[in-house]
PDB file of C-alpha atoms and ligand atoms in Angstrom:
ATOM      1  CA  MET A  55     121.507 131.796  96.567  1.00  0.00           C
ATOM      2  CA  ASP A  56     123.948 129.256  98.029  1.00  0.00           C
ATOM      3  CA  TYR A  57     122.636 126.170  96.257  1.00  0.00           C
ATOM      4  CA  GLN A  58     125.553 123.995  97.322  1.00  0.00           C
ATOM      5  CA  SER A  59     124.882 124.374 101.020  1.00  0.00           C
ATOM      6  CA  ILE A  60     121.141 123.936 100.389  1.00  0.00           C
ATOM      7  CA  LEU A  61     121.889 120.575  98.706  1.00  0.00           C
ATOM      8  CA  GLU A  62     124.002 119.589 101.678  1.00  0.00           C
ATOM      9  CA  ASP A  63     121.222 120.462 104.127  1.00  0.00           C
ATOM     10  CA  ILE A  64     118.691 118.543 102.037  1.00  0.00           C
ATOM     11  CA  ALA A  65     120.945 115.467 101.883  1.00  0.00           C
ATOM     12  CA  HIS A  66     120.996 115.331 105.675  1.00  0.00           C
ATOM     13  CA  ALA A  67     117.309 116.053 106.100  1.00  0.00           C
ATOM     14  CA  VAL A  68     116.173 113.197 103.820  1.00  0.00           C
ATOM     15  CA  GLN A  69     118.140 110.500 105.679  1.00  0.00           C
ATOM     16  CA  PRO A  70     115.109 109.253 107.688  1.00  0.00           C
ATOM     17  CA  GLU A  71     113.375 108.353 104.384  1.00  0.00           C
ATOM     18  CA  PHE A  72     115.854 105.604 103.537  1.00  0.00           C
ATOM     19  CA  GLY A  73     114.701 102.068 104.215  1.00  0.00           C
ATOM     20  CA  LYS A  74     111.023 102.986 104.087  1.00  0.00           C
ATOM     21  CA  GLY A  75     110.286 102.436 100.381  1.00  0.00           C
ATOM     22  CA  ARG A  76     110.825  99.736  97.769  1.00  0.00           C
ATOM     23  CA  VAL A  77     112.850  99.779  94.580  1.00  0.00           C
ATOM     24  CA  ALA A  78     110.882  99.022  91.396  1.00  0.00           C
ATOM     25  CA  ASP A  79     111.072  95.251  91.673  1.00  0.00           C
ATOM     26  CA  TYR A  80     108.465  94.578  88.982  1.00  0.00           C
ATOM     27  CA  ILE A  81     111.260  95.217  86.450  1.00  0.00           C
ATOM     28  CA  PRO A  82     113.878  92.542  87.316  1.00  0.00           C
ATOM     29  CA  ALA A  83     116.927  94.603  86.272  1.00  0.00           C
ATOM     30  CA  LEU A  84     115.789  97.524  88.437  1.00  0.00           C
ATOM     31  CA  ALA A  85     115.271  95.295  91.475  1.00  0.00           C
ATOM     32  CA  ARG A  86     119.054  94.939  91.664  1.00  0.00           C
ATOM     33  CA  VAL A  87     119.795  98.684  92.036  1.00  0.00           C
ATOM     34  CA  SER A  88     121.179  99.693  95.435  1.00  0.00           C
ATOM     35  CA  PRO A  89     118.461 101.483  97.459  1.00  0.00           C
ATOM     36  CA  ALA A  90     121.147 103.583  99.143  1.00  0.00           C
ATOM     37  CA  LYS A  91     121.958 105.583  96.006  1.00  0.00           C
ATOM     38  CA  PHE A  92     121.263 109.291  96.308  1.00  0.00           C
ATOM     39  CA  GLY A  93     122.200 112.111  93.968  1.00  0.00           C
ATOM     40  CA  MET A  94     121.104 115.669  93.269  1.00  0.00           C
ATOM     41  CA  ALA A  95     122.060 118.110  90.531  1.00  0.00           C
ATOM     42  CA  ILE A  96     121.113 121.692  89.797  1.00  0.00           C
ATOM     43  CA  GLU A  97     121.857 123.345  86.463  1.00  0.00           C
ATOM     44  CA  THR A  98     121.095 127.044  86.210  1.00  0.00           C
ATOM     45  CA  LEU A  99     120.404 129.214  83.197  1.00  0.00           C
ATOM     46  CA  HIS A 100     123.574 131.126  84.101  1.00  0.00           C
ATOM     47  CA  GLY A 101     125.571 127.988  83.350  1.00  0.00           C
ATOM     48  CA  GLU A 102     126.336 126.990  86.934  1.00  0.00           C
ATOM     49  CA  SER A 103     126.204 123.370  88.190  1.00  0.00           C
ATOM     50  CA  PHE A 104     125.724 122.183  91.752  1.00  0.00           C
ATOM     51  CA  LEU A 105     126.091 118.481  92.478  1.00  0.00           C
ATOM     52  CA  TRP A 106     125.604 116.162  95.434  1.00  0.00           C
ATOM     53  CA  GLY A 107     126.285 112.462  96.053  1.00  0.00           C
ATOM     54  CA  ASP A 108     125.680 110.129  93.098  1.00  0.00           C
ATOM     55  CA  ALA A 109     124.805 113.046  90.804  1.00  0.00           C
ATOM     56  CA  GLU A 110     126.965 111.809  87.952  1.00  0.00           C
ATOM     57  CA  GLU A 111     126.043 108.125  88.047  1.00  0.00           C
ATOM     58  CA  PRO A 112     123.702 107.061  85.220  1.00  0.00           C
ATOM     59  CA  PHE A 113     120.477 105.306  86.240  1.00  0.00           C
ATOM     60  CA  SER A 114     117.365 104.121  84.421  1.00  0.00           C
ATOM     61  CA  ILE A 115     115.247 107.197  83.710  1.00  0.00           C
ATOM     62  CA  GLN A 116     112.114 105.158  82.900  1.00  0.00           C
ATOM     63  CA  SER A 117     109.052 107.409  82.624  1.00  0.00           C
ATOM     64  CA  ILE A 118     111.088 110.603  82.566  1.00  0.00           C
ATOM     65  CA  SER A 119     111.780 109.594  78.954  1.00  0.00           C
ATOM     66  CA  LYS A 120     108.106 110.246  78.198  1.00  0.00           C
ATOM     67  CA  VAL A 121     108.836 113.969  78.370  1.00  0.00           C
ATOM     68  CA  PHE A 122     111.532 113.667  75.714  1.00  0.00           C
ATOM     69  CA  THR A 123     109.413 111.644  73.300  1.00  0.00           C
ATOM     70  CA  LEU A 124     106.416 113.904  73.878  1.00  0.00           C
ATOM     71  CA  THR A 125     108.580 116.925  73.071  1.00  0.00           C
ATOM     72  CA  MET A 126     109.618 115.321  69.786  1.00  0.00           C
ATOM     73  CA  ALA A 127     106.072 114.298  68.867  1.00  0.00           C
ATOM     74  CA  PHE A 128     104.566 117.669  69.823  1.00  0.00           C
ATOM     75  CA  ALA A 129     107.160 119.530  67.749  1.00  0.00           C
ATOM     76  CA  LEU A 130     106.220 117.325  64.762  1.00  0.00           C
ATOM     77  CA  GLU A 131     102.441 117.003  65.064  1.00  0.00           C
ATOM     78  CA  ARG A 132     101.551 120.183  66.945  1.00  0.00           C
ATOM     79  CA  GLU A 133      97.963 120.427  68.157  1.00  0.00           C
ATOM     80  CA  GLY A 134      96.863 117.420  66.083  1.00  0.00           C
ATOM     81  CA  LEU A 135      98.535 115.229  68.688  1.00  0.00           C
ATOM     82  CA  TRP A 136      95.753 115.896  71.192  1.00  0.00           C
ATOM     83  CA  GLN A 137      93.238 114.035  69.059  1.00  0.00           C
ATOM     84  CA  ARG A 138      94.999 110.809  69.966  1.00  0.00           C
ATOM     85  CA  VAL A 139      95.957 111.491  73.568  1.00  0.00           C
ATOM     86  CA  GLY A 140      94.249 113.562  76.272  1.00  0.00           C
ATOM     87  CA  LEU A 141      95.411 116.236  78.680  1.00  0.00           C
ATOM     88  CA  GLU A 142      93.820 115.367  81.997  1.00  0.00           C
ATOM     89  CA  PRO A 143      95.447 113.938  85.113  1.00  0.00           C
ATOM     90  CA  SER A 144      94.650 110.254  85.345  1.00  0.00           C
ATOM     91  CA  GLY A 145      93.904 109.721  89.031  1.00  0.00           C
ATOM     92  CA  ASN A 146      94.639 106.076  88.273  1.00  0.00           C
ATOM     93  CA  PRO A 147      97.837 104.002  88.293  1.00  0.00           C
ATOM     94  CA  PHE A 148     100.134 104.673  85.337  1.00  0.00           C
ATOM     95  CA  ASN A 149      99.508 101.278  83.784  1.00  0.00           C
ATOM     96  CA  SER A 150      95.735 101.071  84.241  1.00  0.00           C
ATOM     97  CA  LEU A 151      93.791  99.080  81.663  1.00  0.00           C
ATOM     98  CA  VAL A 152      90.388  99.914  83.107  1.00  0.00           C
ATOM     99  CA  GLN A 153      90.597 103.607  82.367  1.00  0.00           C
ATOM    100  CA  LEU A 154      91.638 102.977  78.784  1.00  0.00           C
ATOM    101  CA  GLU A 155      88.596 100.847  78.156  1.00  0.00           C
ATOM    102  CA  TYR A 156      86.274 103.491  79.553  1.00  0.00           C
ATOM    103  CA  GLU A 157      87.873 106.123  77.380  1.00  0.00           C
ATOM    104  CA  LYS A 158      87.743 104.070  74.198  1.00  0.00           C
ATOM    105  CA  GLY A 159      91.453 103.767  73.630  1.00  0.00           C
ATOM    106  CA  ILE A 160      92.301 107.475  73.953  1.00  0.00           C
ATOM    107  CA  PRO A 161      94.769 107.661  76.860  1.00  0.00           C
ATOM    108  CA  ARG A 162      94.058 110.273  79.512  1.00  0.00           C
ATOM    109  CA  ASN A 163      97.441 111.953  79.104  1.00  0.00           C
ATOM    110  CA  PRO A 164     100.827 111.378  77.445  1.00  0.00           C
ATOM    111  CA  PHE A 165     102.574 110.376  80.689  1.00  0.00           C
ATOM    112  CA  ILE A 166     100.578 107.297  81.588  1.00  0.00           C
ATOM    113  CA  ASN A 167     101.986 104.261  79.803  1.00  0.00           C
ATOM    114  CA  ALA A 168      99.168 104.109  77.249  1.00  0.00           C
ATOM    115  CA  GLY A 169      99.771 107.743  76.335  1.00  0.00           C
ATOM    116  CA  ALA A 170     103.484 107.200  75.947  1.00  0.00           C
ATOM    117  CA  LEU A 171     102.780 104.213  73.675  1.00  0.00           C
ATOM    118  CA  VAL A 172     100.670 106.449  71.403  1.00  0.00           C
ATOM    119  CA  VAL A 173     103.494 109.005  71.370  1.00  0.00           C
ATOM    120  CA  ALA A 174     105.948 106.224  70.434  1.00  0.00           C
ATOM    121  CA  ASP A 175     103.589 105.234  67.615  1.00  0.00           C
ATOM    122  CA  VAL A 176     103.643 108.847  66.358  1.00  0.00           C
ATOM    123  CA  LEU A 177     107.443 108.864  66.323  1.00  0.00           C
ATOM    124  CA  LEU A 178     107.486 105.604  64.357  1.00  0.00           C
ATOM    125  CA  ASN A 179     105.553 107.417  61.612  1.00  0.00           C
ATOM    126  CA  HIS A 180     108.253 110.058  61.340  1.00  0.00           C
ATOM    127  CA  TYR A 181     111.566 108.263  61.850  1.00  0.00           C
ATOM    128  CA  PRO A 182     112.872 105.161  60.065  1.00  0.00           C
ATOM    129  CA  GLY A 183     115.261 104.655  63.015  1.00  0.00           C
ATOM    130  CA  PRO A 184     113.257 105.955  65.994  1.00  0.00           C
ATOM    131  CA  ASN A 185     115.530 104.541  68.734  1.00  0.00           C
ATOM    132  CA  THR A 186     118.489 106.420  67.312  1.00  0.00           C
ATOM    133  CA  ALA A 187     116.408 109.559  66.792  1.00  0.00           C
ATOM    134  CA  VAL A 188     115.358 109.582  70.453  1.00  0.00           C
ATOM    135  CA  LEU A 189     118.907 108.865  71.624  1.00  0.00           C
ATOM    136  CA  GLU A 190     120.376 111.642  69.475  1.00  0.00           C
ATOM    137  CA  PHE A 191     117.717 114.094  70.626  1.00  0.00           C
ATOM    138  CA  VAL A 192     118.379 113.403  74.301  1.00  0.00           C
ATOM    139  CA  ARG A 193     122.146 113.588  73.780  1.00  0.00           C
ATOM    140  CA  LYS A 194     121.713 116.984  72.169  1.00  0.00           C
ATOM    141  CA  LEU A 195     119.493 118.321  74.965  1.00  0.00           C
ATOM    142  CA  ALA A 196     121.929 117.155  77.621  1.00  0.00           C
ATOM    143  CA  GLY A 197     125.048 118.046  75.642  1.00  0.00           C
ATOM    144  CA  ALA A 198     126.219 114.527  76.475  1.00  0.00           C
ATOM    145  CA  PRO A 199     127.117 112.221  73.549  1.00  0.00           C
ATOM    146  CA  GLU A 200     127.975 109.449  76.027  1.00  0.00           C
ATOM    147  CA  ILE A 201     124.304 108.804  76.963  1.00  0.00           C
ATOM    148  CA  ARG A 202     123.197 105.250  76.079  1.00  0.00           C
ATOM    149  CA  PHE A 203     120.427 102.728  76.446  1.00  0.00           C
ATOM    150  CA  ASP A 204     120.892 100.209  79.238  1.00  0.00           C
ATOM    151  CA  LEU A 205     120.180  97.121  77.180  1.00  0.00           C
ATOM    152  CA  GLU A 206     119.870  94.871  80.221  1.00  0.00           C
ATOM    153  CA  VAL A 207     117.003  97.019  81.508  1.00  0.00           C
ATOM    154  CA  MET A 208     115.501  97.125  78.021  1.00  0.00           C
ATOM    155  CA  ARG A 209     115.517  93.329  77.696  1.00  0.00           C
ATOM    156  CA  SER A 210     114.231  92.923  81.223  1.00  0.00           C
ATOM    157  CA  GLU A 211     111.163  95.010  80.362  1.00  0.00           C
ATOM    158  CA  GLN A 212     110.740  93.335  77.010  1.00  0.00           C
ATOM    159  CA  GLU A 213     110.601  89.953  78.723  1.00  0.00           C
ATOM    160  CA  THR A 214     108.145  91.027  81.416  1.00  0.00           C
ATOM    161  CA  GLY A 215     106.180  93.943  79.951  1.00  0.00           C
ATOM    162  CA  TYR A 216     102.935  92.025  79.442  1.00  0.00           C
ATOM    163  CA  ARG A 217     100.805  94.861  80.727  1.00  0.00           C
ATOM    164  CA  ASN A 218     102.337  97.363  78.324  1.00  0.00           C
ATOM    165  CA  ALA A 219     101.771  94.869  75.519  1.00  0.00           C
ATOM    166  CA  ALA A 220      98.144  94.546  76.627  1.00  0.00           C
ATOM    167  CA  LEU A 221      97.693  98.333  76.571  1.00  0.00           C
ATOM    168  CA  ALA A 222      99.196  98.585  73.101  1.00  0.00           C
ATOM    169  CA  TYR A 223      97.162  95.724  71.635  1.00  0.00           C
ATOM    170  CA  PHE A 224      94.019  97.114  73.189  1.00  0.00           C
ATOM    171  CA  MET A 225      94.611 100.529  71.606  1.00  0.00           C
ATOM    172  CA  LYS A 226      95.458  98.833  68.322  1.00  0.00           C
ATOM    173  CA  SER A 227      92.067  97.127  68.423  1.00  0.00           C
ATOM    174  CA  LEU A 228      90.470 100.560  68.773  1.00  0.00           C
ATOM    175  CA  GLY A 229      92.520 102.128  65.972  1.00  0.00           C
ATOM    176  CA  ASN A 230      94.757 104.360  68.106  1.00  0.00           C
ATOM    177  CA  ILE A 231      98.001 102.495  67.332  1.00  0.00           C
ATOM    178  CA  HIS A 232      98.942 102.561  63.645  1.00  0.00           C
ATOM    179  CA  ASN A 233     102.239 100.680  63.540  1.00  0.00           C
ATOM    180  CA  PRO A 234     102.895  97.047  64.475  1.00  0.00           C
ATOM    181  CA  VAL A 235     102.611  96.686  68.253  1.00  0.00           C
ATOM    182  CA  GLU A 236     106.034  95.004  68.493  1.00  0.00           C
ATOM    183  CA  LYS A 237     107.668  98.097  66.978  1.00  0.00           C
ATOM    184  CA  VAL A 238     105.822 100.467  69.300  1.00  0.00           C
ATOM    185  CA  LEU A 239     106.833  98.398  72.329  1.00  0.00           C
ATOM    186  CA  GLY A 240     110.405  98.184  71.037  1.00  0.00           C
ATOM    187  CA  LEU A 241     110.727 101.972  71.000  1.00  0.00           C
ATOM    188  CA  TYR A 242     108.951 102.347  74.335  1.00  0.00           C
ATOM    189  CA  PHE A 243     111.195  99.830  76.096  1.00  0.00           C
ATOM    190  CA  HIS A 244     114.277 101.508  74.645  1.00  0.00           C
ATOM    191  CA  GLN A 245     113.276 105.008  75.737  1.00  0.00           C
ATOM    192  CA  CYS A 246     112.498 103.779  79.275  1.00  0.00           C
ATOM    193  CA  ALA A 247     115.935 102.140  79.368  1.00  0.00           C
ATOM    194  CA  LEU A 248     117.823 105.378  78.703  1.00  0.00           C
ATOM    195  CA  ALA A 249     120.512 105.647  81.364  1.00  0.00           C
ATOM    196  CA  MET A 250     121.226 109.198  82.493  1.00  0.00           C
ATOM    197  CA  SER A 251     122.685 110.899  85.531  1.00  0.00           C
ATOM    198  CA  CYS A 252     121.029 113.632  87.585  1.00  0.00           C
ATOM    199  CA  ARG A 253     123.403 116.094  86.025  1.00  0.00           C
ATOM    200  CA  GLN A 254     122.516 115.044  82.480  1.00  0.00           C
ATOM    201  CA  LEU A 255     118.802 115.105  83.281  1.00  0.00           C
ATOM    202  CA  ALA A 256     118.956 118.592  84.768  1.00  0.00           C
ATOM    203  CA  ARG A 257     120.826 119.797  81.678  1.00  0.00           C
ATOM    204  CA  ALA A 258     118.363 118.121  79.339  1.00  0.00           C
ATOM    205  CA  PHE A 259     115.371 119.778  81.052  1.00  0.00           C
ATOM    206  CA  LEU A 260     116.871 123.237  81.212  1.00  0.00           C
ATOM    207  CA  PHE A 261     115.220 124.352  77.964  1.00  0.00           C
ATOM    208  CA  PHE A 262     111.841 124.037  79.731  1.00  0.00           C
ATOM    209  CA  ALA A 263     113.045 126.726  82.145  1.00  0.00           C
ATOM    210  CA  ASN A 264     114.134 128.800  79.147  1.00  0.00           C
ATOM    211  CA  HIS A 265     110.813 129.004  77.255  1.00  0.00           C
ATOM    212  CA  GLY A 266     111.687 126.215  74.837  1.00  0.00           C
ATOM    213  CA  ALA A 267     115.196 127.227  73.700  1.00  0.00           C
ATOM    214  CA  LEU A 268     118.474 125.481  74.549  1.00  0.00           C
ATOM    215  CA  PRO A 269     120.311 127.868  76.867  1.00  0.00           C
ATOM    216  CA  ALA A 270     123.766 126.975  75.548  1.00  0.00           C
ATOM    217  CA  THR A 271     123.111 127.620  71.850  1.00  0.00           C
ATOM    218  CA  GLY A 272     119.760 129.413  71.712  1.00  0.00           C
ATOM    219  CA  GLU A 273     118.441 126.648  69.419  1.00  0.00           C
ATOM    220  CA  ARG A 274     114.660 126.483  69.684  1.00  0.00           C
ATOM    221  CA  ILE A 275     113.373 123.014  70.622  1.00  0.00           C
ATOM    222  CA  LEU A 276     109.745 124.042  71.150  1.00  0.00           C
ATOM    223  CA  ALA A 277     107.838 127.239  70.386  1.00  0.00           C
ATOM    224  CA  LEU A 278     107.182 129.459  73.376  1.00  0.00           C
ATOM    225  CA  SER A 279     103.559 128.366  73.761  1.00  0.00           C
ATOM    226  CA  GLN A 280     104.456 124.694  73.251  1.00  0.00           C
ATOM    227  CA  SER A 281     107.013 124.906  76.038  1.00  0.00           C
ATOM    228  CA  LYS A 282     104.401 126.462  78.309  1.00  0.00           C
ATOM    229  CA  ARG A 283     102.022 123.627  77.454  1.00  0.00           C
ATOM    230  CA  LEU A 284     104.489 120.861  78.207  1.00  0.00           C
ATOM    231  CA  ASN A 285     105.295 122.494  81.532  1.00  0.00           C
ATOM    232  CA  ALA A 286     101.561 122.515  82.255  1.00  0.00           C
ATOM    233  CA  ILE A 287     101.281 118.803  81.456  1.00  0.00           C
ATOM    234  CA  MET A 288     104.235 118.070  83.714  1.00  0.00           C
ATOM    235  CA  LEU A 289     102.586 119.978  86.536  1.00  0.00           C
ATOM    236  CA  THR A 290      99.226 118.256  86.187  1.00  0.00           C
ATOM    237  CA  CYS A 291     100.283 114.761  85.078  1.00  0.00           C
ATOM    238  CA  GLY A 292     103.997 114.319  85.827  1.00  0.00           C
ATOM    239  CA  PHE A 293     103.705 112.254  89.008  1.00  0.00           C
ATOM    240  CA  TYR A 294     101.275 109.445  88.254  1.00  0.00           C
ATOM    241  CA  ASP A 295      98.290 109.661  90.575  1.00  0.00           C
ATOM    242  CA  GLU A 296     100.264 111.800  93.014  1.00  0.00           C
ATOM    243  CA  ALA A 297     100.481 114.903  90.795  1.00  0.00           C
ATOM    244  CA  GLY A 298      98.161 116.899  93.029  1.00  0.00           C
ATOM    245  CA  GLU A 299     100.210 116.175  96.103  1.00  0.00           C
ATOM    246  CA  PHE A 300     103.451 116.991  94.299  1.00  0.00           C
ATOM    247  CA  ALA A 301     102.041 120.357  93.180  1.00  0.00           C
ATOM    248  CA  PHE A 302     100.838 120.930  96.735  1.00  0.00           C
ATOM    249  CA  ARG A 303     104.102 120.016  98.447  1.00  0.00           C
ATOM    250  CA  VAL A 304     106.658 121.105  95.846  1.00  0.00           C
ATOM    251  CA  GLY A 305     104.927 123.471  93.422  1.00  0.00           C
ATOM    252  CA  LEU A 306     107.030 122.829  90.315  1.00  0.00           C
ATOM    253  CA  PRO A 307     106.465 121.194  86.912  1.00  0.00           C
ATOM    254  CA  GLY A 308     108.437 117.975  86.701  1.00  0.00           C
ATOM    255  CA  LYS A 309     108.478 114.270  85.904  1.00  0.00           C
ATOM    256  CA  SER A 310     109.317 111.163  87.848  1.00  0.00           C
ATOM    257  CA  GLY A 311     110.244 107.635  86.812  1.00  0.00           C
ATOM    258  CA  VAL A 312     110.180 104.280  88.597  1.00  0.00           C
ATOM    259  CA  GLY A 313     113.988 104.202  88.440  1.00  0.00           C
ATOM    260  CA  GLY A 314     113.750 106.697  91.321  1.00  0.00           C
ATOM    261  CA  GLY A 315     114.585 109.831  89.337  1.00  0.00           C
ATOM    262  CA  ILE A 316     112.706 113.126  89.439  1.00  0.00           C
ATOM    263  CA  VAL A 317     113.431 116.257  87.402  1.00  0.00           C
ATOM    264  CA  ALA A 318     111.727 119.607  87.979  1.00  0.00           C
ATOM    265  CA  ILE A 319     112.197 123.106  86.652  1.00  0.00           C
ATOM    266  CA  ILE A 320     111.879 126.630  87.934  1.00  0.00           C
ATOM    267  CA  PRO A 321     111.040 128.907  84.988  1.00  0.00           C
ATOM    268  CA  ASN A 322     113.741 131.466  84.151  1.00  0.00           C
ATOM    269  CA  GLU A 323     116.074 129.929  86.742  1.00  0.00           C
ATOM    270  CA  LEU A 324     117.096 126.315  86.803  1.00  0.00           C
ATOM    271  CA  ALA A 325     116.449 122.596  86.477  1.00  0.00           C
ATOM    272  CA  ILE A 326     116.954 120.228  89.404  1.00  0.00           C
ATOM    273  CA  ALA A 327     117.196 116.441  89.311  1.00  0.00           C
ATOM    274  CA  VAL A 328     117.166 113.988  92.213  1.00  0.00           C
ATOM    275  CA  TRP A 329     117.760 110.232  92.271  1.00  0.00           C
ATOM    276  CA  SER A 330     116.866 107.860  95.085  1.00  0.00           C
ATOM    277  CA  PRO A 331     115.557 104.428  94.011  1.00  0.00           C
ATOM    278  CA  GLU A 332     113.227 103.649  96.913  1.00  0.00           C
ATOM    279  CA  LEU A 333     109.670 104.408  95.796  1.00  0.00           C
ATOM    280  CA  ASN A 334     106.438 105.163  97.610  1.00  0.00           C
ATOM    281  CA  GLU A 335     103.155 103.400  96.838  1.00  0.00           C
ATOM    282  CA  HIS A 336     102.506 105.673  93.824  1.00  0.00           C
ATOM    283  CA  GLY A 337     105.828 104.805  92.155  1.00  0.00           C
ATOM    284  CA  ASN A 338     107.554 108.078  93.032  1.00  0.00           C
ATOM    285  CA  SER A 339     110.912 108.370  94.769  1.00  0.00           C
ATOM    286  CA  ARG A 340     110.333 108.891  98.507  1.00  0.00           C
ATOM    287  CA  ALA A 341     113.510 110.805  99.270  1.00  0.00           C
ATOM    288  CA  GLY A 342     113.287 112.532  95.889  1.00  0.00           C
ATOM    289  CA  ILE A 343     109.920 114.105  96.638  1.00  0.00           C
ATOM    290  CA  LEU A 344     111.024 115.180 100.094  1.00  0.00           C
ATOM    291  CA  ALA A 345     114.259 116.633  98.674  1.00  0.00           C
ATOM    292  CA  LEU A 346     112.335 118.765  96.191  1.00  0.00           C
ATOM    293  CA  GLU A 347     109.836 119.840  98.819  1.00  0.00           C
ATOM    294  CA  LEU A 348     112.713 120.960 101.015  1.00  0.00           C
ATOM    295  CA  PHE A 349     114.326 122.720  98.065  1.00  0.00           C
ATOM    296  CA  THR A 350     111.307 124.909  97.330  1.00  0.00           C
ATOM    297  CA  THR A 351     110.789 125.512 101.063  1.00  0.00           C
ATOM    298  CA  MET A 352     114.397 126.517 101.696  1.00  0.00           C
ATOM    299  CA  THR A 353     114.744 128.695  98.600  1.00  0.00           C
ATOM    300  CA  GLY A 354     111.227 130.118  98.692  1.00  0.00           C
ATOM    301  CA  MET A 355     111.018 129.432  94.949  1.00  0.00           C
ATOM    302  CA  SER A 356     108.064 127.797  93.219  1.00  0.00           C
ATOM    303  CA  ILE A 357     105.768 128.657  90.341  1.00  0.00           C
ATOM    304  CA  PHE A 358     103.013 129.813  92.684  1.00  0.00           C
TER     305      PHE A 358
HETATM  306  N1  LIG B 220     108.985 101.154  81.867  1.00  0.00           N
HETATM  307  C1  LIG B 220     108.090 101.348  82.957  1.00  0.00           C
HETATM  308  C2  LIG B 220     106.795 100.646  82.673  1.00  0.00           C
HETATM  309  O1  LIG B 220     106.350 100.659  81.559  1.00  0.00           O
HETATM  310  C3  LIG B 220     107.867 102.831  83.100  1.00  0.00           C
HETATM  311  C4  LIG B 220     107.169 103.091  84.312  1.00  0.00           C
HETATM  312  C5  LIG B 220     107.464 104.407  84.895  1.00  0.00           C
HETATM  313  O2  LIG B 220     108.593 104.862  85.095  1.00  0.00           O
HETATM  314  O3  LIG B 220     106.447 104.995  85.187  1.00  0.00           O
HETATM  315  O4  LIG B 220     106.205 100.060  83.526  1.00  0.00           O
END
């Protein structure tokens, strides 16, 4: 398969999308990112890389980080984790308070903000230095010791993340947050502020295409069945309240973030990451979704 020329064709085909969306301006530091950025990266299990555009420029991965923290928490807590966070698509915006009240403080799934806050709380129980633990874990997955937190983005969210604070305090009142809320939010704002490139993201997700083991070293990150389960959660919950449409149009497990990044995997083959900061009304990258739709159309590859 000539992935390089497929990336080139995709880059041309997504051009009409630019100028139609909005960058995530509810986080002040993200509002300043150029909407014209566009990168794509493919990493295959055979060790090949295919890059396009701004594929090596780090950007704010935001909610994509929820996959990394969930992986860590699932490896530690195993099935017990699902007593504190559910497994169903939300059908509601990622930061909804209403749904959490209905469901008595048990978030619908680990990829809405409330769910990710519970996962952060779990990690606080296991690590004295959770920020460093998350950073080291992601660096290992990506094979990239240069990955860092963008502290400007982190502070920007800390100063304006009232809704996340509300979610965390609400769950605390219902007993589903065990650590001090400030600590939970501190970890959450750090993980969202991880800055990674498309290439690093594709590398870091490749173990999901490899049944839970790092392709480079064979080190097992998740058991086979755990890896299958996280792929299932990505498929059903990875795109806010647009997960159904993403499965319909693209047909791959993946995760998006409001920084405009999307990563998806094709089991036994590859991981692909796209970055384009202009978002649609659901908070997903407009050009990113189209790029991945074109990728599965052009290659004829999907999980279905
Ligand atoms: N840090 C963002 C927030 O909490 C994450 C949102 C996202 O990427 O979905 O609002």
